[in-house]
Amino acid sequence: MSDATTTQSYAPGTHPDMPPPLLSSGVIYWVRKNLLSSWTNAVLTIVAFWGLWVILPPFYEWAFADAVFTAVDRSECQSLGDGACWAFIDERFKIFMYGFYPEPERWRVVLAFLLLFVALGPLLFDNFPYRGKAMLFSMAYPFIAAWLLLGGFGLTPVGTDEFAGMLLNVIIGVTGIAFSLPIGIVLALGRASQLPAVRIICITFIEFIRGVPLITLLFLASTMLSYFLPPGTSFDLLMRVLIMVTLFASGYMAEVIRGGLQAIPRGQYEAADSLGLKYWLSMRLVVLPQALKISIPGIVNTFIGLFKDTTLVIIIGLLDMLGMGRASLADANWAGLATEVYISIAIFFFLFCFAMSRYSLYLEKKLETGHQ
Amino acid sequence: MASIDTPAPSAHSDSGQRNILARLWYNKEARGVFLQILTVAILFSFIAYITSNAIANLELLGKTFSFDFLNVPANYDIGQTLIEYDSKSTHLRAGIVGMLNTLLIAVCGIITATALGFILGVLRLSPNWLVSKMVYCFIEYMRNVPVLLHILLLHASVVHLLPKPREAQEWANIADSIFFTNRGVFSPMPLPQDGFGWVTGAFVAAVAGVFIFSRWAKARQDATGQHLPVFWISLAALFGLPLLAYLLTGAPLDWDTPALKGFNFRGGFVIRPEFLALWLALSLYTSAFIAEIVRAGIMAIGRGQWEASLAVGISRGRTLNLVIIPQAMRVIVPPLTSQFLNLTKNSSLAIAIGYMDVVATVGGITLMQTGKEMETMMIVIGFYLTVSLLISSVMNWYNNRIKIVER
């Protein structure tokens, strides 16, 4: 200040802003505020740095510096470096993704996957162009995808026993969610119904599904489901698993939608009643559009959970991505690469699920501002 | 919800010719009864249909429906048992061993997951940027990768990274008594001798004393406002009294130390790699979810509570313990319950790494050996439903205890 007054004078209000004191801005301020604000904080910082020091450099060496990215088998890997052997993942990547799907037909898988996003667009974004018409495509999508994947009607048929790898995870996850949505809505409405018999049946079903592990339901599908069908009928394992996963997901879906239904103020029901709408009309035109909208984050979360749970099918012998990974460990040329395989599959699931959870968070924030 | 009634049929009597069925259909109560009868009828005929199918199928295969197989010797071994069991024991006993193993992993997992989850949840909100971000990365990694993958990865790590027993003898041990090997973690097992009863007695007395003391201290604090260091005194009593009794009675405890014999350690107390991997994976996975729940719970408590507490001179740590967490618990407990249920259900993934829980024993080997799909699956499902019901009723009881008393 003294400098300014001696060398130059300013009219009142024209003095340029002084830089803030060193301790209240910049890097030093940030470090003091965020890392060293108190004794406990400083200790925590030191412990955290120590933890990073213990974990990160060895991991970097293992995963990158000493890692081998191209090799023909394990022994070559070992001779080139003593880090991770990513060459194996590189070699198996396609089979992890497509499973045993015949190579010349794989464009169908890619196309079905891309169309999935086209079908999801109108469901997820309100401002999607031509939303009404696009919605029709979304409705038809499961059948189009089934035709693309299974073949027939002009395409080479592919058996469901050739479905494996990531393809299987996506099929089970998407089918489970798509078909559990209508069942979940009916169950949630049934649970909120004023008819005691309907309510009790729905509650029993939902609580049963939510009370047992998915594994036992999958065991049911693989061992017992055929007992309950007329003698002589049988259908393939994937179909049975899809049915069970759908029932499983609808139990959870019902609870998510129930949350949405409960968040709708009573006035909305009463308004619909006073307009003279019958039960189904009032639900379809007034209650459900609002309830489903606020349930979307919950539905996305259910999907993330279900998508992770699709790995459980390896227990009953289906080879999803994790199953393909585990089976590939038996390869004698590439022995002892469990960590590499599991970590790359973990990264894959992480990217998928993390992206979806960010989306659901974004939606929650958007809906929150809309309601207040 | 309720649909509106069309005007009562009597009002239309002038227009006349409605038949009785139509009139009943337009009456809300009558329609309700009719719909319910219809639903129940459809349900029962469906059940009757699948039951008749099941009976026909069982007859075709020459199978009967009975639980007699439970009394037949099981003829398989189980690695880890809490009660006495060998391959000559019955399927029933094998099933009980499996159920106890499930309960063991569930209880251990719930305890560690809750403790770790609360710590992570609080650290996530720490003013320390680095710690908060590290915890965030950990939570997101744990939550977004399938639990089965965690289990397999940790199992592979335990088996591959930990040394063989012979090498563990050399470097992977603590004071030559606890050994970390790829066959499990071996530690000395205490063997109580004569006179150990005094130590147990001292512990029971300490527990009773602490209970009475803490109630007295609370009453005193309510009356006078003076606060005693209840936690530290209790801790000292709980450990001190048994230790005193132990030393006074002349250390009546022998240790069965594990020793390397051949390729593996013998004796001592062993935590098998399957249990270790499953326990770690379930605890870490669930703790990430619990941490998010705790964080949401703490954030749901208004800033005013923090500021008021700090303003009257209570330290940050005590504010958290005495003001924030008790209020946050009301938000935390309901979702926490479902995490406990999830952990218990996820413990069924034990079968992937060969930990013998109820699914692996009854639903796995017993099913394969006896071919009794119906009966074994009924037992497994019944078991899980019972456990789920038990956990939710305990947590509901706890939730009712801590919820705001409205006057």
Short mmCIF file of N, CA, C and O in Angstrom, two decimals, chain A residues 175-249:
data_model
loop_
_atom_site.label_atom_id
_atom_site.label_comp_id
_atom_site.label_asym_id
_atom_site.label_seq_id
_atom_site.Cartn_x
_atom_site.Cartn_y
_atom_site.Cartn_z
N THR A 175 -33.06 -58.15 -21.79
CA THR A 175 -34.34 -58.87 -21.79
C THR A 175 -34.98 -58.79 -20.41
O THR A 175 -36.18 -58.52 -20.28
N GLY A 176 -34.17 -59.02 -19.39
CA GLY A 176 -34.70 -58.99 -18.02
C GLY A 176 -35.36 -57.68 -17.72
O GLY A 176 -36.49 -57.63 -17.24
N ILE A 177 -34.68 -56.57 -18.05
CA ILE A 177 -35.23 -55.26 -17.73
C ILE A 177 -36.45 -54.96 -18.59
O ILE A 177 -37.48 -54.51 -18.10
N ALA A 178 -36.35 -55.25 -19.90
CA ALA A 178 -37.44 -54.89 -20.80
C ALA A 178 -38.73 -55.59 -20.41
O ALA A 178 -39.78 -54.98 -20.33
N PHE A 179 -38.65 -56.89 -20.14
CA PHE A 179 -39.88 -57.62 -19.84
C PHE A 179 -40.30 -57.47 -18.39
O PHE A 179 -41.46 -57.70 -18.06
N SER A 180 -39.35 -57.12 -17.52
CA SER A 180 -39.76 -56.97 -16.12
C SER A 180 -40.49 -55.66 -15.90
O SER A 180 -41.22 -55.52 -14.92
N LEU A 181 -40.32 -54.70 -16.82
CA LEU A 181 -40.98 -53.41 -16.63
C LEU A 181 -42.50 -53.55 -16.59
O LEU A 181 -43.13 -53.15 -15.61
N PRO A 182 -43.13 -54.13 -17.63
CA PRO A 182 -44.60 -54.28 -17.55
C PRO A 182 -45.04 -55.15 -16.37
O PRO A 182 -46.00 -54.81 -15.67
N ILE A 183 -44.31 -56.26 -16.11
CA ILE A 183 -44.71 -57.12 -15.00
C ILE A 183 -44.57 -56.35 -13.68
O ILE A 183 -45.44 -56.43 -12.81
N GLY A 184 -43.46 -55.59 -13.58
CA GLY A 184 -43.25 -54.80 -12.36
C GLY A 184 -44.34 -53.78 -12.15
O GLY A 184 -44.80 -53.56 -11.03
N ILE A 185 -44.79 -53.14 -13.25
CA ILE A 185 -45.86 -52.14 -13.12
C ILE A 185 -47.13 -52.80 -12.59
O ILE A 185 -47.77 -52.31 -11.66
N VAL A 186 -47.48 -53.97 -13.18
CA VAL A 186 -48.69 -54.66 -12.74
C VAL A 186 -48.56 -55.05 -11.26
O VAL A 186 -49.49 -54.85 -10.46
N LEU A 187 -47.39 -55.56 -10.88
CA LEU A 187 -47.19 -55.97 -9.49
C LEU A 187 -47.29 -54.78 -8.54
O LEU A 187 -47.89 -54.86 -7.47
N ALA A 188 -46.69 -53.65 -8.96
CA ALA A 188 -46.72 -52.47 -8.09
C ALA A 188 -48.14 -51.97 -7.94
O ALA A 188 -48.58 -51.61 -6.84
N LEU A 189 -48.89 -51.95 -9.05
CA LEU A 189 -50.31 -51.53 -8.96
C LEU A 189 -51.08 -52.51 -8.09
O LEU A 189 -51.90 -52.11 -7.28
N GLY A 190 -50.77 -53.80 -8.25
CA GLY A 190 -51.45 -54.82 -7.44
C GLY A 190 -51.16 -54.63 -5.97
O GLY A 190 -52.03 -54.79 -5.12
N ARG A 191 -49.93 -54.26 -5.67
CA ARG A 191 -49.55 -54.07 -4.28
C ARG A 191 -50.28 -52.88 -3.68
O ARG A 191 -50.57 -52.86 -2.48
N ALA A 192 -50.57 -51.88 -4.51
CA ALA A 192 -51.27 -50.70 -4.00
C ALA A 192 -52.78 -50.84 -4.13
O ALA A 192 -53.51 -49.92 -3.81
N SER A 193 -53.24 -52.01 -4.61
CA SER A 193 -54.66 -52.18 -4.89
C SER A 193 -55.49 -52.21 -3.62
O SER A 193 -54.99 -52.49 -2.53
N GLN A 194 -56.79 -51.90 -3.78
CA GLN A 194 -57.68 -51.94 -2.61
C GLN A 194 -58.33 -53.31 -2.46
O GLN A 194 -59.08 -53.53 -1.52
N LEU A 195 -58.07 -54.20 -3.41
CA LEU A 195 -58.65 -55.54 -3.31
C LEU A 195 -57.68 -56.43 -2.53
O LEU A 195 -56.57 -56.67 -3.00
N PRO A 196 -58.07 -56.90 -1.34
CA PRO A 196 -57.12 -57.62 -0.49
C PRO A 196 -56.50 -58.84 -1.17
O PRO A 196 -55.29 -59.06 -1.04
N ALA A 197 -57.29 -59.61 -1.90
CA ALA A 197 -56.74 -60.83 -2.50
C ALA A 197 -55.62 -60.50 -3.47
O ALA A 197 -54.54 -61.10 -3.44
N VAL A 198 -55.86 -59.49 -4.32
CA VAL A 198 -54.86 -59.08 -5.29
C VAL A 198 -53.61 -58.59 -4.58
O VAL A 198 -52.47 -58.94 -4.92
N ARG A 199 -53.84 -57.77 -3.53
CA ARG A 199 -52.71 -57.19 -2.80
C ARG A 199 -51.86 -58.29 -2.18
O ARG A 199 -50.64 -58.29 -2.29
N ILE A 200 -52.53 -59.24 -1.51
CA ILE A 200 -51.77 -60.30 -0.82
C ILE A 200 -50.96 -61.12 -1.81
O ILE A 200 -49.78 -61.42 -1.56
N ILE A 201 -51.56 -61.45 -2.94
CA ILE A 201 -50.82 -62.25 -3.93
C ILE A 201 -49.59 -61.51 -4.41
O ILE A 201 -48.49 -62.06 -4.46
N CYS A 202 -49.77 -60.21 -4.70
CA CYS A 202 -48.63 -59.44 -5.21
C CYS A 202 -47.54 -59.31 -4.16
O CYS A 202 -46.35 -59.46 -4.46
N ILE A 203 -47.94 -59.03 -2.91
CA ILE A 203 -46.93 -58.87 -1.85
C ILE A 203 -46.17 -60.18 -1.67
O ILE A 203 -44.95 -60.19 -1.57
N THR A 204 -46.90 -61.30 -1.65
CA THR A 204 -46.25 -62.60 -1.47
C THR A 204 -45.22 -62.83 -2.57
O THR A 204 -44.07 -63.20 -2.30
N PHE A 205 -45.63 -62.57 -3.80
CA PHE A 205 -44.72 -62.80 -4.92
C PHE A 205 -43.48 -61.92 -4.80
O PHE A 205 -42.35 -62.39 -4.90
N ILE A 206 -43.70 -60.61 -4.55
CA ILE A 206 -42.57 -59.68 -4.49
C ILE A 206 -41.61 -60.07 -3.37
O ILE A 206 -40.40 -60.13 -3.55
N GLU A 207 -42.18 -60.36 -2.19
CA GLU A 207 -41.31 -60.65 -1.05
C GLU A 207 -40.58 -61.98 -1.23
O GLU A 207 -39.45 -62.14 -0.80
N PHE A 208 -41.25 -62.92 -1.89
CA PHE A 208 -40.58 -64.20 -2.18
C PHE A 208 -39.36 -63.96 -3.07
O PHE A 208 -38.25 -64.40 -2.77
N ILE A 209 -39.58 -63.23 -4.15
CA ILE A 209 -38.49 -62.97 -5.09
C ILE A 209 -37.35 -62.23 -4.41
O ILE A 209 -36.18 -62.54 -4.59
N ARG A 210 -37.70 -61.24 -3.57
CA ARG A 210 -36.66 -60.44 -2.95
C ARG A 210 -36.00 -61.15 -1.77
O ARG A 210 -34.96 -60.72 -1.29
N GLY A 211 -36.61 -62.24 -1.31
CA GLY A 211 -36.07 -62.92 -0.15
C GLY A 211 -35.08 -64.02 -0.47
O GLY A 211 -34.37 -64.49 0.42
N VAL A 212 -35.04 -64.47 -1.73
CA VAL A 212 -34.13 -65.57 -2.05
C VAL A 212 -33.05 -65.06 -3.01
O VAL A 212 -33.27 -64.14 -3.77
N PRO A 213 -31.85 -65.66 -2.94
CA PRO A 213 -30.78 -65.25 -3.85
C PRO A 213 -31.10 -65.64 -5.29
O PRO A 213 -31.81 -66.63 -5.52
N LEU A 214 -30.56 -64.85 -6.23
CA LEU A 214 -30.77 -65.15 -7.65
C LEU A 214 -30.25 -66.55 -8.00
O LEU A 214 -30.82 -67.25 -8.82
N ILE A 215 -29.17 -66.96 -7.31
CA ILE A 215 -28.60 -68.28 -7.58
C ILE A 215 -29.65 -69.37 -7.43
O ILE A 215 -29.76 -70.26 -8.27
N THR A 216 -30.42 -69.32 -6.34
CA THR A 216 -31.40 -70.40 -6.13
C THR A 216 -32.45 -70.37 -7.22
O THR A 216 -32.90 -71.42 -7.68
N LEU A 217 -32.82 -69.16 -7.66
CA LEU A 217 -33.79 -69.08 -8.75
C LEU A 217 -33.20 -69.67 -10.03
O LEU A 217 -33.89 -70.35 -10.79
N LEU A 218 -31.90 -69.43 -10.25
CA LEU A 218 -31.27 -69.99 -11.45
C LEU A 218 -31.19 -71.51 -11.34
O LEU A 218 -31.38 -72.23 -12.33
N PHE A 219 -30.92 -72.00 -10.13
CA PHE A 219 -30.94 -73.45 -9.92
C PHE A 219 -32.32 -74.01 -10.23
O PHE A 219 -32.46 -75.06 -10.86
N LEU A 220 -33.34 -73.27 -9.76
CA LEU A 220 -34.71 -73.67 -10.07
C LEU A 220 -34.88 -73.78 -11.57
O LEU A 220 -35.43 -74.77 -12.08
N ALA A 221 -34.38 -72.76 -12.29
CA ALA A 221 -34.54 -72.76 -13.74
C ALA A 221 -33.84 -73.95 -14.37
O ALA A 221 -34.37 -74.59 -15.27
N SER A 222 -32.63 -74.25 -13.86
CA SER A 222 -31.87 -75.29 -14.54
C SER A 222 -32.30 -76.69 -14.12
O SER A 222 -32.19 -77.63 -14.91
N THR A 223 -32.82 -76.86 -12.89
CA THR A 223 -33.15 -78.22 -12.48
C THR A 223 -34.64 -78.49 -12.41
O THR A 223 -35.08 -79.59 -12.71
N MET A 224 -35.44 -77.49 -12.00
CA MET A 224 -36.82 -77.81 -11.63
C MET A 224 -37.89 -77.32 -12.57
O MET A 224 -38.98 -77.86 -12.59
N LEU A 225 -37.57 -76.27 -13.36
CA LEU A 225 -38.63 -75.64 -14.12
C LEU A 225 -39.34 -76.65 -15.03
O LEU A 225 -40.55 -76.61 -15.19
N SER A 226 -38.56 -77.60 -15.57
CA SER A 226 -39.17 -78.54 -16.52
C SER A 226 -40.16 -79.48 -15.83
O SER A 226 -41.03 -80.03 -16.49
N TYR A 227 -40.05 -79.63 -14.51
CA TYR A 227 -41.03 -80.47 -13.80
C TYR A 227 -42.43 -79.88 -13.86
O TYR A 227 -43.42 -80.60 -13.81
N PHE A 228 -42.49 -78.53 -13.92
CA PHE A 228 -43.79 -77.90 -13.83
C PHE A 228 -44.45 -77.72 -15.19
O PHE A 228 -45.54 -77.18 -15.28
N LEU A 229 -43.76 -78.15 -16.23
CA LEU A 229 -44.34 -78.06 -17.56
C LEU A 229 -45.00 -79.38 -17.88
O LEU A 229 -44.70 -80.40 -17.26
N PRO A 230 -45.93 -79.40 -18.85
CA PRO A 230 -46.56 -80.67 -19.21
C PRO A 230 -45.48 -81.68 -19.59
O PRO A 230 -44.48 -81.31 -20.21
N PRO A 231 -45.65 -82.97 -19.20
CA PRO A 231 -44.63 -83.97 -19.50
C PRO A 231 -44.27 -83.96 -20.98
O PRO A 231 -45.13 -83.83 -21.83
N GLY A 232 -42.99 -84.08 -21.25
CA GLY A 232 -42.55 -84.15 -22.65
C GLY A 232 -42.10 -82.83 -23.22
O GLY A 232 -41.33 -82.80 -24.16
N THR A 233 -42.60 -81.69 -22.66
CA THR A 233 -42.13 -80.42 -23.20
C THR A 233 -40.82 -80.03 -22.55
O THR A 233 -40.57 -80.34 -21.40
N SER A 234 -39.99 -79.39 -23.32
CA SER A 234 -38.78 -78.82 -22.72
C SER A 234 -38.34 -77.70 -23.62
O SER A 234 -38.56 -77.74 -24.83
N PHE A 235 -37.76 -76.65 -23.04
CA PHE A 235 -37.16 -75.65 -23.90
C PHE A 235 -35.79 -75.28 -23.35
O PHE A 235 -35.45 -75.66 -22.24
N ASP A 236 -35.03 -74.56 -24.16
CA ASP A 236 -33.60 -74.54 -23.87
C ASP A 236 -33.24 -73.71 -22.65
O ASP A 236 -34.01 -72.88 -22.17
N LEU A 237 -32.04 -73.94 -22.16
CA LEU A 237 -31.60 -73.39 -20.89
C LEU A 237 -31.66 -71.87 -20.88
O LEU A 237 -32.13 -71.26 -19.92
N LEU A 238 -31.20 -71.25 -22.00
CA LEU A 238 -31.17 -69.79 -22.03
C LEU A 238 -32.57 -69.22 -21.83
O LEU A 238 -32.78 -68.29 -21.08
N MET A 239 -33.56 -69.86 -22.48
CA MET A 239 -34.95 -69.41 -22.36
C MET A 239 -35.40 -69.50 -20.90
O MET A 239 -36.01 -68.57 -20.37
N ARG A 240 -35.08 -70.63 -20.27
CA ARG A 240 -35.49 -70.80 -18.87
C ARG A 240 -34.83 -69.75 -17.99
O ARG A 240 -35.46 -69.17 -17.10
N VAL A 241 -33.53 -69.50 -18.25
CA VAL A 241 -32.82 -68.49 -17.46
C VAL A 241 -33.46 -67.12 -17.68
O VAL A 241 -33.67 -66.37 -16.73
N LEU A 242 -33.80 -66.82 -18.94
CA LEU A 242 -34.41 -65.51 -19.22
C LEU A 242 -35.71 -65.36 -18.45
O LEU A 242 -35.99 -64.29 -17.89
N ILE A 243 -36.51 -66.42 -18.41
CA ILE A 243 -37.78 -66.35 -17.67
C ILE A 243 -37.52 -66.05 -16.20
O ILE A 243 -38.12 -65.15 -15.60
N MET A 244 -36.57 -66.78 -15.61
CA MET A 244 -36.31 -66.61 -14.19
C MET A 244 -35.74 -65.22 -13.90
O MET A 244 -36.13 -64.58 -12.93
N VAL A 245 -34.80 -64.77 -14.76
CA VAL A 245 -34.20 -63.46 -14.54
C VAL A 245 -35.28 -62.38 -14.65
O VAL A 245 -35.31 -61.43 -13.88
N THR A 246 -36.20 -62.55 -15.61
CA THR A 246 -37.28 -61.57 -15.76
C THR A 246 -38.15 -61.52 -14.51
O THR A 246 -38.47 -60.45 -13.99
N LEU A 247 -38.52 -62.71 -13.98
CA LEU A 247 -39.33 -62.74 -12.77
C LEU A 247 -38.57 -62.09 -11.62
O LEU A 247 -39.13 -61.31 -10.84
N PHE A 248 -37.27 -62.42 -11.53
CA PHE A 248 -36.43 -61.86 -10.47
C PHE A 248 -36.42 -60.34 -10.56
O PHE A 248 -36.68 -59.63 -9.58
N ALA A 249 -36.14 -59.83 -11.77
CA ALA A 249 -36.04 -58.38 -11.93
C ALA A 249 -37.39 -57.72 -11.67
O ALA A 249 -37.44 -56.61 -11.14
#
